PDB file of C-alpha atoms in Angstrom:
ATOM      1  CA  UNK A 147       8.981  -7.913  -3.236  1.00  0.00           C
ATOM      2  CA  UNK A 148       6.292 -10.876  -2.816  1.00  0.00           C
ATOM      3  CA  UNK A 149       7.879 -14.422  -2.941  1.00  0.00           C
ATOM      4  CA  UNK A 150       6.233 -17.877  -3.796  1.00  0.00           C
ATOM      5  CA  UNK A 151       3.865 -18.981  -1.141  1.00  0.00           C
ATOM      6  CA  UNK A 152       3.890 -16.235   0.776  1.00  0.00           C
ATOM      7  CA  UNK A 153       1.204 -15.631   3.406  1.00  0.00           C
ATOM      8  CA  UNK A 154       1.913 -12.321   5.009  1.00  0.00           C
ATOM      9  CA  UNK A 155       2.499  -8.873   3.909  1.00  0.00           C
ATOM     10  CA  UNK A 156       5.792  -7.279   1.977  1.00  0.00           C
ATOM     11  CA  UNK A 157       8.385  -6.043   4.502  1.00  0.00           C
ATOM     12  CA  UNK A 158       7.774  -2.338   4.749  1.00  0.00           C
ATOM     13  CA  UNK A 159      10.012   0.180   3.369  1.00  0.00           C
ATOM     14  CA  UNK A 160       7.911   3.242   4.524  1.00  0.00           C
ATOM     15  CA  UNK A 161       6.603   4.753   8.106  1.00  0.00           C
ATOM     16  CA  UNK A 162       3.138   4.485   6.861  1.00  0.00           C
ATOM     17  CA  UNK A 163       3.310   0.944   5.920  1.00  0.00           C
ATOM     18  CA  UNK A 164       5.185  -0.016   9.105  1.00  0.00           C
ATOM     19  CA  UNK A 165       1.941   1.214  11.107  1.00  0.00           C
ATOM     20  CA  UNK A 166      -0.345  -0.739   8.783  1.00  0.00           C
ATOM     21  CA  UNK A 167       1.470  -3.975   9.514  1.00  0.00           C
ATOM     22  CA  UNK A 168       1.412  -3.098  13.143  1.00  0.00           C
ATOM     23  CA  UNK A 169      -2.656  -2.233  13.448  1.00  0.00           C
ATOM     24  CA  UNK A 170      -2.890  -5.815  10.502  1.00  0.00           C
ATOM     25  CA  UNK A 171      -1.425  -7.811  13.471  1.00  0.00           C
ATOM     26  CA  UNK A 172      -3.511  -5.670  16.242  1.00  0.00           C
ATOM     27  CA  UNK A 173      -7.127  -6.379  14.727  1.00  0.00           C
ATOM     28  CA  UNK A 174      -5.734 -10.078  13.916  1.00  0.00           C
ATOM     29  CA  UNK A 175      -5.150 -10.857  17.349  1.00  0.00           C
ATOM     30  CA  UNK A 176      -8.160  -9.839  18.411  1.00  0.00           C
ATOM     31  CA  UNK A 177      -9.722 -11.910  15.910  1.00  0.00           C
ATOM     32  CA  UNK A 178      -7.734 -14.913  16.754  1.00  0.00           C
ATOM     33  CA  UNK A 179      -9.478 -14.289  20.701  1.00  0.00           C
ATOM     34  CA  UNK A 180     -12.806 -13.635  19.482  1.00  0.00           C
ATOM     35  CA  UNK A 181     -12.724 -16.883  16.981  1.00  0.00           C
ATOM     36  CA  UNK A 182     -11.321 -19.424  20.257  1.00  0.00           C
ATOM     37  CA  UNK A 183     -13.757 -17.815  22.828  1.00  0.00           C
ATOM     38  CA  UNK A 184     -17.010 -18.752  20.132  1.00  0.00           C
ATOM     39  CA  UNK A 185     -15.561 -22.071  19.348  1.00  0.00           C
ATOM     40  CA  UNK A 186     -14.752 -22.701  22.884  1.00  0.00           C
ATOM     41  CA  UNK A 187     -18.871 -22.193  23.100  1.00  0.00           C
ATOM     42  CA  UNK A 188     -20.032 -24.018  20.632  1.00  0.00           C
ATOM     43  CA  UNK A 189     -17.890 -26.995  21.607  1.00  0.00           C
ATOM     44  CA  UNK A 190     -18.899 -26.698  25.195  1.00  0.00           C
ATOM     45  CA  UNK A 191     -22.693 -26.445  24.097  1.00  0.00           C
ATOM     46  CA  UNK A 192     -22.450 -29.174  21.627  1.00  0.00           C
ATOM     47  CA  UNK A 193     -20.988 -31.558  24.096  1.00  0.00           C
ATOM     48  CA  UNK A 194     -22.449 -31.205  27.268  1.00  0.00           C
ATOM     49  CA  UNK A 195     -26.086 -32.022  28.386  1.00  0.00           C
ATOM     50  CA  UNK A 196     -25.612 -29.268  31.590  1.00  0.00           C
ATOM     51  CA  UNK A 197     -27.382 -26.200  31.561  1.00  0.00           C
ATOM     52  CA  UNK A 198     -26.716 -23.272  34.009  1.00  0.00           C
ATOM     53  CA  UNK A 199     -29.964 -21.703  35.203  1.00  0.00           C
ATOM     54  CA  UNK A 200     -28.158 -18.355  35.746  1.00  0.00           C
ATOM     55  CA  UNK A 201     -26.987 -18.271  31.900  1.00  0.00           C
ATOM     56  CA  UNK A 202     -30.286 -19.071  30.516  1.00  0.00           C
ATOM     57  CA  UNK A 203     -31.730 -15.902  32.438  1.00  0.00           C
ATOM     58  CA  UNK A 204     -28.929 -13.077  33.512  1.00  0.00           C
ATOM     59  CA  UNK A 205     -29.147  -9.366  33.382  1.00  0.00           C
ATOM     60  CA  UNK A 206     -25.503  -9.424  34.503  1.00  0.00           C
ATOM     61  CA  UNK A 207     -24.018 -11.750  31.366  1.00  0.00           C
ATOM     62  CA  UNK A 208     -26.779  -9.753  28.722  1.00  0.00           C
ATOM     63  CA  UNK A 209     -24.397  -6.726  29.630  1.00  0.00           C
ATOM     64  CA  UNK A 210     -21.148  -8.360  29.281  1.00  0.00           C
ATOM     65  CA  UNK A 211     -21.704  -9.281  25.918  1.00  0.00           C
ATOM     66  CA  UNK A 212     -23.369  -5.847  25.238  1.00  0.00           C
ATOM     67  CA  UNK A 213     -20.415  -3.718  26.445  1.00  0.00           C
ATOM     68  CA  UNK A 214     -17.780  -6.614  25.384  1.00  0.00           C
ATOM     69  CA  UNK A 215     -18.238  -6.051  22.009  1.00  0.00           C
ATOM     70  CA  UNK A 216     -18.554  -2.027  22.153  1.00  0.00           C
ATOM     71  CA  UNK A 217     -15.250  -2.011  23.918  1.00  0.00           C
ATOM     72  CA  UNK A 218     -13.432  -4.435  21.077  1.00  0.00           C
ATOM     73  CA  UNK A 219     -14.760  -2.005  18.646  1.00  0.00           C
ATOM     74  CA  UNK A 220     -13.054   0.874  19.669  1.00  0.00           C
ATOM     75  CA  UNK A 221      -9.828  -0.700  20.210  1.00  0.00           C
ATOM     76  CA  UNK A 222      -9.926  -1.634  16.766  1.00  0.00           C
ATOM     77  CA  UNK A 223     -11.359   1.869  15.821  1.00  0.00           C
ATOM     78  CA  UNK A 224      -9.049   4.441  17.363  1.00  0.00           C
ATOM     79  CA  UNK A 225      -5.837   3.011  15.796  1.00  0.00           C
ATOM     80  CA  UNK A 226      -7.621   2.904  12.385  1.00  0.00           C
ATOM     81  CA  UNK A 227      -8.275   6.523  12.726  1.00  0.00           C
ATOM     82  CA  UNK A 228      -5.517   7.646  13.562  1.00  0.00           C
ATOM     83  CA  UNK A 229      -3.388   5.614  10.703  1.00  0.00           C
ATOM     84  CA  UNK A 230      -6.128   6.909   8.208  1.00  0.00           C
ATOM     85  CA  UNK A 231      -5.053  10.498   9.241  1.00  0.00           C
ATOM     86  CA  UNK A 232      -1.387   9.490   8.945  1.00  0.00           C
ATOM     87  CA  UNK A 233      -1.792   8.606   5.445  1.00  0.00           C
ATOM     88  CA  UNK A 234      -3.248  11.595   4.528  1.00  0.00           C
ATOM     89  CA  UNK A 235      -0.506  14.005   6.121  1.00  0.00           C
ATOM     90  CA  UNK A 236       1.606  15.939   3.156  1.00  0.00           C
ATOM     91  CA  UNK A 237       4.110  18.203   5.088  1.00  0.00           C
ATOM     92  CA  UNK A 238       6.351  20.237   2.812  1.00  0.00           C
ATOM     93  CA  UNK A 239       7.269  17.608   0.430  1.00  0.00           C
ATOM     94  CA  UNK A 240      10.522  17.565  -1.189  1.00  0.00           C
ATOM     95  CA  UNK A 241       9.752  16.554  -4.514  1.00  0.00           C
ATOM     96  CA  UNK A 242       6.830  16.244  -6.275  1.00  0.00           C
ATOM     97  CA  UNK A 243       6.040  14.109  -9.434  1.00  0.00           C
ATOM     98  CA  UNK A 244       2.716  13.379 -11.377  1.00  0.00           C
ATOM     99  CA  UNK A 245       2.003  10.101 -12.446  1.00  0.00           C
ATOM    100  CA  UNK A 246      -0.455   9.794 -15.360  1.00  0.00           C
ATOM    101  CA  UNK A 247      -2.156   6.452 -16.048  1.00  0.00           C
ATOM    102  CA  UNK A 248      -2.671   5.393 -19.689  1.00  0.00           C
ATOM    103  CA  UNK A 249      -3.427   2.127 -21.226  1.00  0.00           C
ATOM    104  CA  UNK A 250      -1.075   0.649 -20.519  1.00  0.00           C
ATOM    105  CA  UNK A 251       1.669   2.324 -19.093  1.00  0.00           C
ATOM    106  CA  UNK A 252       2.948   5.247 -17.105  1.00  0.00           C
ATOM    107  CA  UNK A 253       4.493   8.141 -17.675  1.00  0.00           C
ATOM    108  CA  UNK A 254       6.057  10.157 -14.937  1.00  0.00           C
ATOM    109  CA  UNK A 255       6.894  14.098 -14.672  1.00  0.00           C
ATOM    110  CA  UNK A 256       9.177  16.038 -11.992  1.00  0.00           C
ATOM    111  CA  UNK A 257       7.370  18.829 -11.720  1.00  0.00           C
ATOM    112  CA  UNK A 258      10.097  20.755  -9.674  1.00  0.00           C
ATOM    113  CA  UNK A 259      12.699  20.432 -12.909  1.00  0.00           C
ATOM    114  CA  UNK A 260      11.745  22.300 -15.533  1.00  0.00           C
ATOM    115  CA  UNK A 261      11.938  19.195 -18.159  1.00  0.00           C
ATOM    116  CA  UNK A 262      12.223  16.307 -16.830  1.00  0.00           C
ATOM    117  CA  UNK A 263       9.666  13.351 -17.285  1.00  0.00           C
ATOM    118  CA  UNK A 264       9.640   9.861 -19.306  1.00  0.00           C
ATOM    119  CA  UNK A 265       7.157   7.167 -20.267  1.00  0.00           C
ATOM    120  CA  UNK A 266       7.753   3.848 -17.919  1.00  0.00           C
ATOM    121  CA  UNK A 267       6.540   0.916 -20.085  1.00  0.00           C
ATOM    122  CA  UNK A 268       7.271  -3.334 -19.274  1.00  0.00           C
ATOM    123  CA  UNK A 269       9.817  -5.237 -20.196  1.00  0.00           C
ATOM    124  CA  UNK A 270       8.780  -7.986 -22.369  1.00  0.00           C
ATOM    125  CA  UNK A 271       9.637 -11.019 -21.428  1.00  0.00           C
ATOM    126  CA  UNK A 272      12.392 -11.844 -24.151  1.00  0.00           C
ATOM    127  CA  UNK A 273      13.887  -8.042 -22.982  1.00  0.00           C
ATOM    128  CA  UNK A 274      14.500  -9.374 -19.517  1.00  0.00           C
ATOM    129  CA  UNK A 275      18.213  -9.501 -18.439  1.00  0.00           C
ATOM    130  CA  UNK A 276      18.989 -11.811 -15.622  1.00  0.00           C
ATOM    131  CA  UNK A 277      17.683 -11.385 -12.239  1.00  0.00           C
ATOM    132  CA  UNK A 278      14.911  -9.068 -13.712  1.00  0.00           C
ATOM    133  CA  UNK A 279      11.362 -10.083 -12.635  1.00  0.00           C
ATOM    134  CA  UNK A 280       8.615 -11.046 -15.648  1.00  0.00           C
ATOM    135  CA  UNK A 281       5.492  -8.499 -15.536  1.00  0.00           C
ATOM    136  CA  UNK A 282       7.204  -6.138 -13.167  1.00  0.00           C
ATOM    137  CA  UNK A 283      10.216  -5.126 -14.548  1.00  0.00           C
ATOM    138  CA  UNK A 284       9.946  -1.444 -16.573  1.00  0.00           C
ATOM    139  CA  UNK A 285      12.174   0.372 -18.710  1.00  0.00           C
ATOM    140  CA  UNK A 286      12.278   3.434 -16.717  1.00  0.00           C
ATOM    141  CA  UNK A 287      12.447   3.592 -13.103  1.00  0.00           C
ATOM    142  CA  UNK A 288      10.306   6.263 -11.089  1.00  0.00           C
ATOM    143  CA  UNK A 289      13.911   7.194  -8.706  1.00  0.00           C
ATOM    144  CA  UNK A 290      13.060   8.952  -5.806  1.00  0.00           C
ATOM    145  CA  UNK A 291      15.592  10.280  -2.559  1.00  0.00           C
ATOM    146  CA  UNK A 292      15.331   7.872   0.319  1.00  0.00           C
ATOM    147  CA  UNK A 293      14.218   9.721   3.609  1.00  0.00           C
ATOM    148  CA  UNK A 294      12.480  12.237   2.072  1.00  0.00           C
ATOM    149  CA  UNK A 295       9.093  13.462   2.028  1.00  0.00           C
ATOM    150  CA  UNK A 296       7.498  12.617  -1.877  1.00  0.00           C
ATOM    151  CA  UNK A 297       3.880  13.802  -3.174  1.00  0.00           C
ATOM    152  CA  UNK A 298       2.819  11.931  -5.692  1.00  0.00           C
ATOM    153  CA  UNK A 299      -0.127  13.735  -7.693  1.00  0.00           C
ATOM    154  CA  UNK A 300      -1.666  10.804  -9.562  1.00  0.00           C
ATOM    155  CA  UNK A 301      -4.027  11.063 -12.377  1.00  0.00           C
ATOM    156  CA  UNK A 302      -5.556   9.234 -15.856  1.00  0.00           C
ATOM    157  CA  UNK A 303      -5.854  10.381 -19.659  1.00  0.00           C
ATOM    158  CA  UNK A 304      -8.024   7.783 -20.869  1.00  0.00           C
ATOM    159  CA  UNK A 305      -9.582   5.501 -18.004  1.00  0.00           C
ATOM    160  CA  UNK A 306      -9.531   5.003 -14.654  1.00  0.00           C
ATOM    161  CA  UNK A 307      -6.063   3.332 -13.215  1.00  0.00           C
ATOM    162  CA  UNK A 308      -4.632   2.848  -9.842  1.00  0.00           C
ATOM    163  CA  UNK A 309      -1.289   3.498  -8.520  1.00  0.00           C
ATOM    164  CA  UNK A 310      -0.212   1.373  -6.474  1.00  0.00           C
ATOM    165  CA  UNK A 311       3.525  -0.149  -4.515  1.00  0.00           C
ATOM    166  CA  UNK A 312       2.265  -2.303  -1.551  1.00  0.00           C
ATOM    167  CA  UNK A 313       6.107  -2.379   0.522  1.00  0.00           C
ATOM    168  CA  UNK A 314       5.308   1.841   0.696  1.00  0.00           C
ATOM    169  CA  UNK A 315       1.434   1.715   1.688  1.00  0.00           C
ATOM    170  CA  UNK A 316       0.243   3.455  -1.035  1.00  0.00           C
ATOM    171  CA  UNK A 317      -2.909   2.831  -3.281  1.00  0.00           C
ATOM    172  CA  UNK A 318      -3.971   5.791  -5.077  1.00  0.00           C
ATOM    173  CA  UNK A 319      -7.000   5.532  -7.869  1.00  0.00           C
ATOM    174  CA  UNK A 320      -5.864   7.682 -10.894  1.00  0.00           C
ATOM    175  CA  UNK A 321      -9.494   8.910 -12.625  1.00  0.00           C
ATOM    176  CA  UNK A 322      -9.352  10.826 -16.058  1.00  0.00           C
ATOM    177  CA  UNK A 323      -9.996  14.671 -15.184  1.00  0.00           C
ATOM    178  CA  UNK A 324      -9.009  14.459 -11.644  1.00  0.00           C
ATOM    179  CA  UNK A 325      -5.944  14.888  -9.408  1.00  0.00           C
ATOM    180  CA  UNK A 326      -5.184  12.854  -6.628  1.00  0.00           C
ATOM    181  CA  UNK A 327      -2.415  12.897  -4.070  1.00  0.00           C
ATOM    182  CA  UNK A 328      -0.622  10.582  -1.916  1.00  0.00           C
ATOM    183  CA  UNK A 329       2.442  11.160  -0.141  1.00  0.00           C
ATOM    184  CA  UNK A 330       5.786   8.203   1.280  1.00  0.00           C
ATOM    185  CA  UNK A 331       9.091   8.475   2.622  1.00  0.00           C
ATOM    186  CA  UNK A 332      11.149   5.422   1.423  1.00  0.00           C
ATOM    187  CA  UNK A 333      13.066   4.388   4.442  1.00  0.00           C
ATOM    188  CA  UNK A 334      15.873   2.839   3.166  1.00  0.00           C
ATOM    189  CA  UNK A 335      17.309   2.013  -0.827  1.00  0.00           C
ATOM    190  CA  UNK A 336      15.951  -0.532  -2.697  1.00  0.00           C
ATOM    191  CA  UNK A 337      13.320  -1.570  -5.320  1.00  0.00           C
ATOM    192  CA  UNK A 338      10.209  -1.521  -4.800  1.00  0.00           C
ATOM    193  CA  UNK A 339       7.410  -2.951  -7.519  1.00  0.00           C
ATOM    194  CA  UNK A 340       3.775  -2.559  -7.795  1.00  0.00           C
ATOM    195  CA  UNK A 341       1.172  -2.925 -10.653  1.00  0.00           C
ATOM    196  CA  UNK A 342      -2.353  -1.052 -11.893  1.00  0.00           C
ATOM    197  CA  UNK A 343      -5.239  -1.879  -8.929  1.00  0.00           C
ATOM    198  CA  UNK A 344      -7.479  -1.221 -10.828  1.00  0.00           C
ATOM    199  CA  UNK A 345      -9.227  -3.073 -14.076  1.00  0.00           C
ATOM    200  CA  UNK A 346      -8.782  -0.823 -16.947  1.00  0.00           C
ATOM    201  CA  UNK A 347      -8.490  -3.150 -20.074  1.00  0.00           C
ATOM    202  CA  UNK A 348      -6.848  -5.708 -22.195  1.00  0.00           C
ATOM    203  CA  UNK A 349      -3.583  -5.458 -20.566  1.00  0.00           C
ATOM    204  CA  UNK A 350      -4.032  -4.051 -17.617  1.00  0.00           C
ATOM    205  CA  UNK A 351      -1.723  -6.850 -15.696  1.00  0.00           C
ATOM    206  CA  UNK A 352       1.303  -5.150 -18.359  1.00  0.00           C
ATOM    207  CA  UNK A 353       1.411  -1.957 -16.506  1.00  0.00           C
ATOM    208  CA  UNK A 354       3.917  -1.970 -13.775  1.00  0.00           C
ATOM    209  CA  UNK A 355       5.623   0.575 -11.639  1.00  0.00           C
ATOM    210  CA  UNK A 356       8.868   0.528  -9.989  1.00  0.00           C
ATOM    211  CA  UNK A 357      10.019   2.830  -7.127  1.00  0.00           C
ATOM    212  CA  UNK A 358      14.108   2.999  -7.103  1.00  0.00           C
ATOM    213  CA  UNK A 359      14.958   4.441  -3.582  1.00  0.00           C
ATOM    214  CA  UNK A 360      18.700   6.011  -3.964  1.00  0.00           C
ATOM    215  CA  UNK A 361      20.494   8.569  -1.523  1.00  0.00           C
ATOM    216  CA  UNK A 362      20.014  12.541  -2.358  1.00  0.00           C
ATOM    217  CA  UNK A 363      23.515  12.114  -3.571  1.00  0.00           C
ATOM    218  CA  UNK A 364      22.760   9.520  -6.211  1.00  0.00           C
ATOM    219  CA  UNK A 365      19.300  11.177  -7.020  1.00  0.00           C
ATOM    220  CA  UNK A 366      20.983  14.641  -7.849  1.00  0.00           C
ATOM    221  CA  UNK A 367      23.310  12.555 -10.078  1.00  0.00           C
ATOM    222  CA  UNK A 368      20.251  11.011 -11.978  1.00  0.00           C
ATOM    223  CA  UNK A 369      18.558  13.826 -12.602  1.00  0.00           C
ATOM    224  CA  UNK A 370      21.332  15.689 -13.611  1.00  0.00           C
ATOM    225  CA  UNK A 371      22.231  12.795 -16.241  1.00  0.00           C
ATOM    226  CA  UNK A 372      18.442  12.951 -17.210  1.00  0.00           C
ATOM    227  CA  UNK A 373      18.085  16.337 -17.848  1.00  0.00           C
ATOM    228  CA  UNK A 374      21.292  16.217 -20.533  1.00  0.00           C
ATOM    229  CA  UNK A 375      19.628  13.375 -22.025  1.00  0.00           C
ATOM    230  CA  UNK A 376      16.122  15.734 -22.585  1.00  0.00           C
TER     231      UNK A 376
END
């Protein structure tokens, strides 16, 4: 959960997201290097009436700052890769659900119970109980097993919406007549919120989603409560 004035990323509550925070502060560093080295240049340029006769004409420094750069490149390139590949592993899942995008809410189905889905709309602001969070709060919670494998087939019925919970890495567009998958492991309980990314009307900052991370236990003791209630 984001707090006022915050400057960095949500802590992460998923593998996936832990590497993203990990190749964030990789490519940041190296950006940090790169922005002292060409203002330690400038400054050195701008104040000094020296010249070096071997920098104004040198094969040796013209191939530095060829291969420099080439090399910098691929550091930042092969862990990119490789998270990109990460996020788009789905090994035997545990549980599957579908999340359908519709202005402006979302409705959610298990599709390994036989009848078990709801519509997860906000609650307005007078609805809130205390401690709640305005805009993010829902009246259904999508609950999911901690530690466990979860595809999440996301798709749209009227236009195009994006799923999205930023502590579990995961941004998924959700387009009318398509189905899209993306896959997290919670790694420990909690609450996790997100919103629509993705501009799909009048209220599209009303749609939220909320991720309840439980144990297996708890989760078989939802759904079980939730199918008696269908």
């Amino acid at each position: 959960m984001a707090h006022p004035t915050q400057l960095g990323f949500q802590d992460a509550a998923s593998p996936v997201m832990e590497e993203l925070l990990h190749f964030h502060d990789h490519a940041l560093m190296i950006v940090f290097l790169i922005s002292t080295l060409v203002l330690y240049i400038i400054i050195a340029m701008v104040s000094t009436k020296l010249t070096n006769k071997y920098i104004l004409d040198s094969q040796e420094i013209e191939i530095v700052w060829t291969v420099l750069p080439a090399v910098i490149l691929v550091l930042i390139a092969l862990p990119s890769l490789r998270i990109l590949y990460l996020m788009d592993e789905i090994n035997d899942p545990h549980l599957t659900i579908k999340a359908m995008g519709h202005q402006w809410y979302w409705s959610y189905e298990y599709t390994d119970y036989e009848n078990l889905g709801f519509d997860s709309y906000m609650v307005p602001t007078q609805d809130l109980a205390p401690g709640q969070f305005r805009l993010l709060e829902t009246d259904h919670r999508m609950v999911v097993p901690m530690e466990s494998p979860i595809r999440i087939l996301v798709s749209a019925e009227d236009v195009l919406h994006s799923w999205a919970v930023p502590s579990l890495g995961v941004k998924m567009d959700a387009v009318p007549g398509r189905l899209n998958q993306t896959a997290f492991i919670a790694s420990r309980p909690g609450v996790f919120y997100g919103q629509c990314s993705e501009i799909c009307g009048a209220n599209h900052s009303f749609m939220p989603i909320v991720v309840e991370a439980v144990p297996l236990e708890h989760f078989e003791n939802w759904s079980s409560l939730m199918l008696e209630d269908a």
